[in-house]
Short mmCIF file of C-alpha atoms in Angstrom, two decimals:
data_model
loop_
_atom_site.label_atom_id
_atom_site.label_comp_id
_atom_site.label_asym_id
_atom_site.label_seq_id
_atom_site.Cartn_x
_atom_site.Cartn_y
_atom_site.Cartn_z
CA MET H 5 3.87 4.60 -25.18
CA PRO H 6 3.54 8.33 -24.33
CA LEU H 7 6.41 10.65 -23.66
CA LEU H 8 6.76 12.24 -20.23
CA SER H 9 6.24 15.68 -21.82
CA ALA H 10 2.77 14.62 -23.02
CA LEU H 11 1.81 13.39 -19.54
CA LEU H 12 2.84 16.73 -18.03
CA ALA H 13 0.57 18.79 -20.33
CA GLU H 14 -1.91 19.63 -17.54
CA VAL H 15 0.62 19.58 -14.69
CA LYS H 16 2.41 22.75 -13.62
CA PRO H 17 5.75 21.49 -12.30
CA ILE H 18 7.86 23.58 -9.97
CA GLY H 19 10.82 22.26 -11.93
CA VAL H 20 12.07 19.36 -14.06
CA VAL H 21 15.58 17.87 -13.72
CA GLY H 22 16.39 15.74 -16.76
CA SER H 23 14.75 15.10 -20.10
CA GLU H 24 11.00 15.21 -20.69
CA ALA H 25 11.49 13.31 -23.94
CA VAL H 26 11.57 9.93 -22.18
CA GLU H 27 9.05 7.22 -22.93
CA VAL H 28 6.90 6.20 -19.96
CA LEU H 29 5.91 2.52 -19.92
CA GLY H 30 3.73 2.57 -16.82
CA LEU H 31 2.74 4.41 -13.63
CA THR H 32 2.99 3.44 -9.96
CA PHE H 33 3.06 4.96 -6.48
CA ASP H 34 4.17 1.67 -4.90
CA SER H 35 7.95 1.19 -5.03
CA ARG H 36 7.42 -2.59 -4.83
CA GLN H 37 5.72 -2.44 -8.24
CA ALA H 38 8.29 -0.10 -9.79
CA ALA H 39 9.96 -1.43 -12.96
CA VAL H 40 12.05 -0.32 -15.91
CA GLY H 41 10.61 2.64 -17.78
CA MET H 42 7.88 3.49 -15.27
CA ALA H 43 7.09 6.81 -13.61
CA PHE H 44 7.05 6.64 -9.81
CA PHE H 45 4.93 9.02 -7.74
CA ALA H 46 6.15 9.88 -4.24
CA ILE H 47 2.83 10.27 -2.38
CA ARG H 48 2.58 11.47 1.21
CA GLY H 49 0.06 8.99 2.62
CA VAL H 50 -1.55 8.48 6.01
CA GLN H 51 0.61 5.43 6.81
CA ALA H 52 3.80 6.16 4.85
CA ASP H 53 5.60 8.83 2.82
CA GLY H 54 6.50 7.78 -0.72
CA HIS H 55 9.48 10.15 -0.66
CA ALA H 56 11.23 7.60 1.55
CA TYR H 57 11.02 5.04 -1.28
CA MET H 58 12.27 7.10 -4.23
CA ALA H 59 15.72 5.49 -4.15
CA LYS H 60 14.16 2.01 -4.15
CA ALA H 61 12.02 2.92 -7.18
CA VAL H 62 15.07 4.29 -9.01
CA GLU H 63 16.98 1.08 -8.28
CA ALA H 64 14.14 -0.83 -9.98
CA GLY H 65 14.76 1.14 -13.17
CA THR H 66 12.08 3.86 -13.16
CA ALA H 67 12.48 6.45 -15.90
CA ALA H 68 10.91 9.32 -13.95
CA VAL H 69 10.15 10.30 -10.37
CA VAL H 70 7.37 12.76 -9.53
CA CYS H 71 7.84 14.27 -6.09
CA GLU H 72 7.19 17.29 -3.89
CA GLN H 73 10.74 17.34 -2.55
CA LEU H 74 13.78 16.39 -4.63
CA PRO H 75 16.13 13.75 -3.17
CA GLU H 76 19.60 14.83 -2.10
CA ILE H 77 21.21 12.50 -4.65
CA LEU H 78 19.93 12.78 -8.23
CA VAL H 79 20.60 9.89 -10.62
CA PRO H 80 21.55 11.32 -14.05
CA GLU H 81 19.58 8.72 -16.04
CA VAL H 82 16.34 9.55 -14.21
CA THR H 83 14.07 12.55 -14.82
CA TYR H 84 12.82 14.20 -11.62
CA VAL H 85 9.61 16.24 -11.74
CA GLN H 86 9.04 18.44 -8.71
CA VAL H 87 5.39 19.40 -8.11
CA ARG H 88 3.32 21.11 -5.44
CA ASP H 89 1.15 18.02 -4.86
CA SER H 90 2.17 14.54 -6.09
CA SER H 91 -1.38 13.17 -5.76
CA GLU H 92 -2.80 15.93 -7.94
CA ALA H 93 -0.07 15.41 -10.55
CA MET H 94 -0.77 11.66 -10.53
CA GLY H 95 -4.46 12.34 -11.29
CA TYR H 96 -3.67 14.44 -14.35
CA MET H 97 -0.86 12.17 -15.56
CA ALA H 98 -2.90 8.96 -15.12
CA ALA H 99 -5.74 10.43 -17.18
CA ALA H 100 -3.26 11.40 -19.92
CA PHE H 101 -1.43 8.04 -19.83
CA TYR H 102 -4.67 6.13 -20.48
CA GLY H 103 -5.82 8.53 -23.21
CA HIS H 104 -8.33 10.55 -21.16
CA PRO H 105 -10.94 7.76 -21.05
CA ALA H 106 -13.44 9.85 -19.05
CA LYS H 107 -13.79 12.17 -22.05
CA GLN H 108 -14.86 9.20 -24.18
CA LEU H 109 -17.65 8.22 -21.77
CA LYS H 110 -20.54 9.95 -20.10
CA LEU H 111 -19.16 9.72 -16.57
CA VAL H 112 -21.59 10.39 -13.70
CA GLY H 113 -20.42 10.49 -10.09
CA VAL H 114 -22.49 10.06 -6.94
CA THR H 115 -21.33 11.53 -3.63
CA GLY H 116 -22.88 11.79 -0.17
CA THR H 117 -22.75 9.94 3.14
CA ASN H 118 -25.47 7.40 2.38
CA GLY H 119 -27.06 6.07 -0.81
CA LYS H 120 -24.03 6.17 -3.12
CA THR H 121 -23.83 2.42 -3.73
CA THR H 122 -27.57 2.00 -4.27
CA CYS H 123 -27.76 4.93 -6.71
CA VAL H 124 -24.76 3.76 -8.71
CA THR H 125 -26.01 0.16 -8.80
CA LEU H 126 -29.51 1.23 -9.91
CA LEU H 127 -28.08 3.51 -12.61
CA HIS H 128 -25.90 0.68 -13.93
CA LYS H 129 -28.83 -1.77 -13.99
CA LEU H 130 -31.19 0.82 -15.49
CA PHE H 131 -28.92 1.78 -18.38
CA ARG H 132 -28.08 -1.88 -19.07
CA GLU H 133 -31.82 -2.56 -19.34
CA LEU H 134 -32.16 0.46 -21.62
CA GLY H 135 -29.70 -1.23 -23.98
CA TYR H 136 -26.41 0.55 -23.28
CA GLN H 137 -22.89 -0.74 -22.65
CA VAL H 138 -22.20 0.49 -19.11
CA GLY H 139 -19.43 0.55 -16.51
CA MET H 140 -19.78 0.87 -12.73
CA LEU H 141 -17.37 1.68 -9.91
CA SER H 142 -18.78 1.04 -6.43
CA THR H 143 -17.99 -0.03 -2.88
CA VAL H 144 -19.47 -3.48 -3.53
CA GLN H 145 -17.86 -4.21 -6.89
CA ASN H 146 -16.71 -2.73 -10.17
CA GLN H 147 -18.38 -3.83 -13.39
CA ILE H 148 -17.83 -3.55 -17.12
CA ASN H 149 -21.21 -4.49 -18.52
CA GLU H 150 -21.80 -7.86 -16.75
CA THR H 151 -18.13 -8.61 -16.01
CA VAL H 152 -17.45 -8.18 -12.30
CA ILE H 153 -14.12 -6.82 -11.05
CA PRO H 154 -13.59 -6.92 -7.24
CA ALA H 155 -13.49 -3.53 -5.50
CA THR H 156 -11.01 -2.66 -2.74
CA HIS H 157 -12.00 0.99 -2.20
CA THR H 158 -15.17 3.07 -2.70
CA THR H 159 -13.17 5.03 -5.29
CA PRO H 160 -9.97 3.42 -6.71
CA ASP H 161 -6.65 5.30 -6.83
CA ALA H 162 -6.13 7.52 -9.90
CA ILE H 163 -4.00 4.98 -11.79
CA ASN H 164 -6.37 2.02 -11.32
CA LEU H 165 -9.38 4.27 -11.86
CA ASN H 166 -8.17 5.49 -15.25
CA SER H 167 -7.12 1.95 -16.17
CA LEU H 168 -10.65 0.71 -15.44
CA LEU H 169 -12.20 3.58 -17.39
CA ALA H 170 -9.91 2.77 -20.35
CA GLN H 171 -11.07 -0.87 -20.21
CA MET H 172 -14.68 0.38 -20.28
CA VAL H 173 -13.97 2.48 -23.37
CA LYS H 174 -12.33 -0.54 -25.04
CA ALA H 175 -15.40 -2.65 -24.20
CA GLY H 176 -17.60 -0.10 -25.97
CA CYS H 177 -19.19 1.48 -22.89
CA SER H 178 -21.11 4.73 -23.40
CA TYR H 179 -21.64 5.38 -19.69
CA CYS H 180 -19.90 4.88 -16.38
CA PHE H 181 -21.56 5.46 -13.01
CA MET H 182 -19.24 5.72 -10.03
CA GLU H 183 -19.19 6.45 -6.33
CA VAL H 184 -17.06 9.45 -5.41
CA SER H 185 -15.95 9.36 -1.77
CA SER H 186 -14.75 12.31 0.28
CA HIS H 187 -11.36 10.60 0.64
CA ALA H 188 -11.10 10.34 -3.16
CA LEU H 189 -11.78 14.05 -3.59
CA VAL H 190 -9.22 15.19 -1.01
CA GLN H 191 -6.64 12.68 -2.29
CA HIS H 192 -7.12 13.76 -5.94
CA ARG H 193 -8.19 10.30 -7.11
CA VAL H 194 -10.70 11.88 -9.53
CA THR H 195 -8.48 14.80 -10.55
CA GLY H 196 -8.13 14.94 -14.33
CA LEU H 197 -11.51 13.28 -14.97
CA GLN H 198 -14.29 15.02 -16.89
CA PHE H 199 -17.72 14.34 -15.43
CA ALA H 200 -20.97 14.61 -17.38
CA GLY H 201 -22.90 14.85 -14.14
CA ALA H 202 -22.76 14.71 -10.35
CA ILE H 203 -25.37 13.63 -7.79
CA PHE H 204 -25.43 14.63 -4.11
CA THR H 205 -27.51 12.32 -1.90
CA ASN H 206 -27.09 13.66 1.66
CA ILE H 207 -24.45 14.45 4.24
CA THR H 208 -24.35 13.27 7.84
CA HIS H 209 -21.82 12.37 10.54
CA ASP H 210 -19.06 10.12 9.09
CA HIS H 211 -15.31 9.86 8.43
CA LEU H 212 -14.37 12.39 11.13
CA ASP H 213 -11.39 10.15 11.91
CA TYR H 214 -10.01 11.41 8.58
CA HIS H 215 -11.56 14.86 8.03
CA LYS H 216 -11.39 15.87 11.74
CA THR H 217 -14.37 18.26 11.58
CA PHE H 218 -17.81 18.08 9.98
CA GLU H 219 -17.06 21.35 8.15
CA GLU H 220 -13.97 19.77 6.54
CA TYR H 221 -16.08 16.78 5.49
CA ILE H 222 -18.65 19.10 3.85
CA ARG H 223 -15.87 21.02 2.07
CA ALA H 224 -14.46 17.73 0.74
CA LYS H 225 -17.83 16.81 -0.80
CA LYS H 226 -18.25 20.32 -2.19
CA LEU H 227 -14.96 20.01 -4.12
CA PHE H 228 -16.70 17.62 -6.50
CA PHE H 229 -19.24 20.23 -7.57
CA ASP H 230 -16.72 23.09 -7.61
CA ASN H 231 -14.73 21.28 -10.31
CA LEU H 232 -17.61 20.47 -12.69
CA THR H 233 -17.65 22.13 -16.11
CA LYS H 234 -20.51 24.25 -17.50
CA ASN H 235 -21.55 21.32 -19.72
CA ALA H 236 -22.17 19.01 -16.74
CA PHE H 237 -25.26 18.71 -14.55
CA ALA H 238 -25.35 18.89 -10.75
CA LEU H 239 -28.33 17.10 -9.18
CA VAL H 240 -28.80 17.54 -5.42
CA ASN H 241 -31.23 16.40 -2.74
CA ALA H 242 -33.12 19.59 -1.84
CA ASP H 243 -34.42 17.99 1.36
CA ASP H 244 -30.86 17.98 2.73
CA LYS H 245 -30.17 21.42 4.20
CA ARG H 246 -26.57 21.39 2.94
CA SER H 247 -27.48 20.77 -0.70
CA SER H 248 -27.32 24.51 -1.46
CA VAL H 249 -23.74 24.59 -0.14
CA MET H 250 -22.75 22.02 -2.77
CA LEU H 251 -23.99 24.30 -5.55
CA GLN H 252 -22.49 27.59 -4.31
CA ASN H 253 -19.49 27.66 -6.65
CA THR H 254 -20.36 25.18 -9.36
CA LYS H 255 -20.31 26.06 -13.07
CA ALA H 256 -22.62 23.12 -13.88
CA LYS H 257 -26.31 23.32 -14.67
CA THR H 258 -28.10 22.79 -11.33
CA TYR H 259 -31.15 20.64 -10.59
CA THR H 260 -32.87 19.38 -7.44
CA TYR H 261 -34.91 16.39 -6.30
CA ALA H 262 -37.04 16.06 -3.15
CA LEU H 263 -39.84 14.32 -1.32
CA ARG H 264 -40.72 17.20 1.03
CA THR H 265 -39.76 20.49 -0.62
CA PHE H 266 -40.21 22.09 -4.04
CA ALA H 267 -37.81 20.59 -6.60
CA ASP H 268 -37.22 19.89 -10.28
CA PHE H 269 -37.89 16.19 -9.69
CA LYS H 270 -40.57 15.46 -7.08
CA ALA H 271 -41.93 12.24 -5.58
CA ARG H 272 -44.44 11.22 -2.95
CA ILE H 273 -44.65 7.92 -1.05
CA LEU H 274 -48.10 6.36 -1.44
CA ASP H 275 -47.29 3.07 0.30
CA ASN H 276 -44.23 1.64 2.06
CA SER H 277 -44.23 -2.06 3.00
CA ILE H 278 -41.91 -5.09 3.12
CA GLN H 279 -43.11 -5.80 -0.43
CA GLY H 280 -41.83 -2.46 -1.77
CA LEU H 281 -42.63 1.19 -2.40
CA GLN H 282 -45.61 2.70 -4.20
CA LEU H 283 -44.50 6.14 -5.42
CA GLU H 284 -45.90 9.06 -7.32
CA VAL H 285 -43.02 10.47 -9.38
CA ASP H 286 -43.66 13.70 -11.27
CA GLY H 287 -47.38 12.90 -11.20
CA LYS H 288 -47.05 9.26 -12.34
CA GLU H 289 -47.57 6.23 -10.10
CA VAL H 290 -44.93 3.49 -9.99
CA TRP H 291 -44.33 0.44 -7.78
CA CYS H 292 -40.71 -0.46 -6.93
CA LYS H 293 -39.14 -3.47 -5.19
CA LEU H 294 -36.98 -1.32 -2.92
CA ILE H 295 -38.15 -0.55 0.62
CA GLY H 296 -38.08 2.59 2.76
CA THR H 297 -38.05 6.36 2.54
CA PHE H 298 -34.28 6.43 2.00
CA ASN H 299 -34.75 4.27 -1.09
CA ALA H 300 -37.47 6.60 -2.35
CA TYR H 301 -34.76 9.28 -2.41
CA ASN H 302 -32.34 6.93 -4.18
CA LEU H 303 -34.91 6.02 -6.83
CA LEU H 304 -35.80 9.67 -7.38
CA ALA H 305 -32.12 10.63 -7.79
CA VAL H 306 -31.68 7.87 -10.38
CA TYR H 307 -34.86 8.93 -12.20
CA GLY H 308 -33.68 12.55 -12.28
CA ALA H 309 -30.21 11.65 -13.53
CA ALA H 310 -31.62 9.43 -16.29
CA HIS H 311 -33.94 12.25 -17.34
CA LEU H 312 -30.99 14.69 -17.47
CA LEU H 313 -29.06 12.17 -19.57
CA GLY H 314 -31.85 12.29 -22.15
CA GLU H 315 -33.81 9.13 -21.38
CA ASP H 316 -37.59 8.87 -21.73
CA PRO H 317 -39.19 9.36 -18.26
CA ASP H 318 -41.93 6.76 -18.77
CA GLU H 319 -39.48 4.11 -19.95
CA VAL H 320 -37.18 4.91 -17.00
CA LEU H 321 -40.02 4.41 -14.49
CA THR H 322 -41.04 1.14 -16.15
CA VAL H 323 -37.49 -0.26 -15.83
CA LEU H 324 -37.01 1.08 -12.29
CA SER H 325 -40.10 -0.85 -11.16
CA SER H 326 -38.33 -4.12 -12.03
CA LEU H 327 -34.97 -3.43 -10.36
CA SER H 328 -33.61 -4.68 -7.04
CA SER H 329 -31.13 -2.87 -4.80
CA ALA H 330 -27.40 -3.40 -4.28
CA ALA H 331 -26.16 -6.37 -2.23
CA GLY H 332 -26.32 -5.77 1.52
CA ARG H 333 -28.66 -2.79 1.24
CA PHE H 334 -31.91 -3.68 3.07
CA ASP H 335 -31.32 -7.22 1.86
CA TYR H 336 -33.66 -9.66 3.60
CA ILE H 337 -34.46 -13.33 4.07
CA VAL H 338 -37.52 -14.91 5.70
CA SER H 339 -37.27 -18.05 7.83
CA ASP H 340 -39.72 -20.97 7.90
CA THR H 341 -41.37 -19.43 10.98
CA GLN H 342 -41.70 -16.09 9.19
CA ILE H 343 -38.87 -14.35 11.07
CA THR H 344 -37.57 -11.60 8.78
CA GLY H 345 -33.80 -11.18 8.80
CA ILE H 346 -32.61 -7.86 7.34
CA ILE H 347 -28.96 -7.31 6.41
CA ASP H 348 -27.86 -3.73 5.86
CA TYR H 349 -24.58 -1.85 5.44
CA ALA H 350 -25.79 0.94 7.77
CA HIS H 351 -22.61 2.00 9.56
CA THR H 352 -23.36 5.65 10.30
CA PRO H 353 -25.90 7.03 12.80
CA ASP H 354 -28.09 8.47 10.03
CA ALA H 355 -28.07 5.26 7.96
CA LEU H 356 -28.92 3.14 11.01
CA GLN H 357 -31.76 5.48 11.96
CA ASN H 358 -33.10 5.39 8.38
CA VAL H 359 -33.13 1.59 8.29
CA LEU H 360 -34.71 1.25 11.75
CA ASN H 361 -37.25 3.94 10.99
CA THR H 362 -38.19 2.06 7.81
CA ILE H 363 -38.63 -1.13 9.84
CA ARG H 364 -40.82 0.81 12.29
CA GLN H 365 -43.00 1.97 9.39
CA ILE H 366 -43.55 -1.53 7.99
CA ARG H 367 -43.69 -3.65 11.18
CA ARG H 368 -46.89 -4.87 12.76
CA PRO H 369 -47.56 -4.04 16.45
CA GLU H 370 -46.95 -7.64 17.61
CA GLN H 371 -43.55 -7.90 15.88
CA GLN H 372 -40.44 -7.53 18.01
CA VAL H 373 -37.39 -5.79 16.46
CA ILE H 374 -33.99 -7.20 17.46
CA THR H 375 -30.95 -5.22 16.28
CA VAL H 376 -27.40 -6.58 16.06
CA VAL H 377 -24.92 -3.74 15.52
CA GLY H 378 -21.27 -2.85 15.99
CA CYS H 379 -18.81 -0.11 15.02
CA GLY H 380 -15.62 -0.45 13.00
CA GLY H 381 -12.20 -0.08 14.60
CA ASN H 382 -9.69 2.64 13.63
CA ARG H 383 -12.57 4.76 12.37
CA ASP H 384 -14.62 7.69 13.69
CA ALA H 385 -15.05 6.86 17.40
CA ALA H 386 -17.44 9.75 18.10
CA LYS H 387 -20.34 7.93 16.43
CA ARG H 388 -20.10 4.80 18.62
CA PRO H 389 -22.31 5.89 21.56
CA ILE H 390 -24.72 7.57 19.10
CA MET H 391 -25.13 4.32 17.12
CA ALA H 392 -25.93 2.39 20.31
CA ASP H 393 -28.46 5.00 21.42
CA ILE H 394 -30.24 4.95 18.03
CA ALA H 395 -30.38 1.14 18.08
CA CYS H 396 -31.99 1.28 21.54
CA GLN H 397 -34.51 3.96 20.56
CA TYR H 398 -35.89 1.95 17.64
CA SER H 399 -35.51 -1.67 18.85
CA ASP H 400 -37.12 -3.99 21.39
CA ARG H 401 -33.81 -5.81 21.94
CA VAL H 402 -30.27 -4.70 21.06
CA ILE H 403 -27.14 -6.83 20.80
CA LEU H 404 -23.93 -4.80 20.60
CA THR H 405 -21.14 -6.72 18.91
CA SER H 406 -17.96 -6.47 16.85
CA ASP H 407 -17.93 -5.09 13.32
CA ASN H 408 -14.43 -4.92 11.78
CA PRO H 409 -12.36 -4.18 14.89
CA ARG H 410 -9.19 -3.90 12.79
CA PHE H 411 -6.34 -3.03 15.17
CA GLU H 412 -8.50 -1.89 18.09
CA ASP H 413 -9.58 -3.95 21.09
CA PRO H 414 -13.16 -5.11 20.29
CA GLN H 415 -14.20 -4.85 23.95
CA GLU H 416 -13.00 -1.24 24.13
CA ILE H 417 -15.11 -0.37 21.07
CA LEU H 418 -18.12 -1.97 22.76
CA ASN H 419 -17.41 -0.07 25.99
CA GLN H 420 -17.57 3.18 23.99
CA MET H 421 -20.84 2.07 22.38
CA GLN H 422 -22.30 1.14 25.78
CA ALA H 423 -21.67 4.69 26.97
CA GLY H 424 -24.53 5.73 24.70
CA VAL H 425 -27.05 3.30 26.25
CA LYS H 426 -29.46 5.12 28.58
CA PRO H 427 -30.09 3.54 32.03
CA THR H 428 -33.69 2.80 30.98
CA ASP H 429 -32.40 0.77 28.00
CA LEU H 430 -29.85 -1.38 29.87
CA LYS H 431 -32.30 -4.25 30.44
CA LYS H 432 -32.94 -4.75 26.73
CA THR H 433 -29.28 -4.48 25.71
CA LEU H 434 -26.75 -7.33 25.50
CA THR H 435 -23.06 -7.20 24.62
CA VAL H 436 -21.63 -10.17 22.69
CA VAL H 437 -18.10 -9.61 21.36
CA ASP H 438 -18.17 -12.49 18.84
CA ARG H 439 -20.33 -11.37 15.90
CA LYS H 440 -21.40 -14.90 14.93
CA GLU H 441 -22.53 -15.56 18.51
CA ALA H 442 -24.36 -12.24 18.51
CA ILE H 443 -26.31 -13.22 15.38
CA LYS H 444 -27.05 -16.63 16.93
CA THR H 445 -28.30 -14.93 20.11
CA ALA H 446 -30.63 -12.74 18.07
CA CYS H 447 -32.05 -15.83 16.37
CA VAL H 448 -32.58 -17.55 19.73
CA LEU H 449 -34.42 -14.51 21.11
CA ALA H 450 -36.60 -14.11 18.01
CA GLN H 451 -40.14 -15.45 18.07
CA ASN H 452 -42.30 -16.27 15.06
CA GLN H 453 -42.72 -13.27 12.73
CA ASP H 454 -40.20 -11.06 14.58
CA ILE H 455 -37.68 -8.91 12.71
CA ILE H 456 -33.90 -9.17 13.10
CA LEU H 457 -31.67 -6.39 11.76
CA VAL H 458 -27.97 -7.19 11.35
CA ALA H 459 -26.35 -3.83 10.62
CA GLY H 460 -22.95 -2.48 9.68
CA LYS H 461 -21.33 -4.88 7.23
CA GLY H 462 -23.95 -5.49 4.54
CA HIS H 463 -22.30 -6.89 1.41
CA GLU H 464 -18.92 -7.57 3.06
CA THR H 465 -17.81 -11.20 3.05
CA TYR H 466 -15.01 -10.85 5.60
CA GLN H 467 -14.23 -9.64 9.10
CA ASP H 468 -11.05 -7.61 9.63
CA ILE H 469 -9.30 -8.44 12.91
CA LYS H 470 -5.74 -7.21 13.45
CA GLY H 471 -5.13 -6.88 9.72
CA VAL H 472 -6.33 -10.42 8.94
CA LYS H 473 -9.51 -10.76 6.89
CA THR H 474 -11.38 -13.99 7.62
CA ASP H 475 -14.48 -15.24 5.80
CA PHE H 476 -17.61 -13.71 7.33
CA ASP H 477 -20.96 -13.13 5.63
CA ASP H 478 -23.83 -11.77 7.77
CA LYS H 479 -26.51 -13.07 5.40
CA LYS H 480 -25.09 -16.60 5.21
CA ILE H 481 -24.61 -16.82 8.97
CA LEU H 482 -28.15 -15.58 9.60
CA ALA H 483 -29.58 -18.17 7.18
CA GLN H 484 -27.48 -20.93 8.79
CA GLN H 485 -28.70 -20.02 12.26
CA PHE H 486 -32.33 -20.04 11.12
CA GLN H 487 -31.78 -23.56 9.79
CA VAL H 488 -29.79 -24.90 12.78
CA LEU H 489 -32.27 -23.52 15.32
CA GLY H 490 -35.28 -24.65 13.32
CA LYS H 491 -36.53 -21.13 13.03
#
């Protein structure tokens, strides 16, 4: 086991009280998991301040405490490391504790408001098909080759993240593709990691409950590119007007991809239908199973990244044509009466508009579009009326319902959504608090060959109400209702 002094190699402590020559047996920022010989990190979180639990961690036998403020009473047997930012120190120390696993992999991160999960999933599938041992860290699930490890966050905390990367190294992985959220960047979850490449998909209105302003949100994403080394690549979506901001201070080699503007990697949509996309990529035609303009961007980002990682472009396109998307991303089922039920994770205004615009592009004139949508509780409230307005603009019928209300009153969330419904759209809009009933109502309203979109939860298999997660799967419920109603 490493000595504390080795773990502090990249940390610049304000001061150290006690010996650095102590062996560290493990790391934790949760005092309930503290044990003999571990290092405890006092993290100032949104819900609680770890400094209040230092004494409890010491009682459990921790060998070291890393904190921003020293406790009044210092226990002689414990080493106290005072730092400017405990989260930052934890990032560096976690990487060192697990032997810097990111340096032993080609680690590629994907950031942006929408498209992260699809890009990471496609990259994992692509490189597996190309014959590599590959790891993946995503919102839906983490994977080491084909072994699935449940995911609790878009980006795990620094300790779990480095532990997973170390497991990937042990399993012989050459690559890891991971989502990098704005929260993870601000909270130093990826501090201490060496990335071979970074991809920027897009940036739109999201997470303002946490970042407060859109400018702060942009700055959080930009941090990822600011910290890349000169040996890494930075691949950005040139069709997003903020892509140039991401590259302003990066040391990495910069590349672009686009459908509309000049770029290093260019594509054009030849056909877009419920069967898939026909694309021209860098002058070569390819058919892909994924649907919609937003997926054309995702496919192009993946193609560009694979090219930058040294793969043969023709072979990459051949494999991409056989791949399906991530769970809950424009996932669809068709009933016996040819009603198409689409399940999508779209939970931001831009994502919802993209999905509905795609449906508009592939629908026939006689097909009615019925959208079931809600907004999560204890999250950015400003987007609620916007989401309802977008649903109304692109749909023939709209059913506003609960998403994950968490600790908010579901009816109050719906009231805020209803504020975005224009008077001319009131007749086509229903409000059904119970999400299962809302999906059932959509199925009742649907006629043969209509299209139902159930948006917001995608791959999730639970509903979070007052801190209790109960089983809930949009796709299963939709399929059940088709069967029960004889649709």
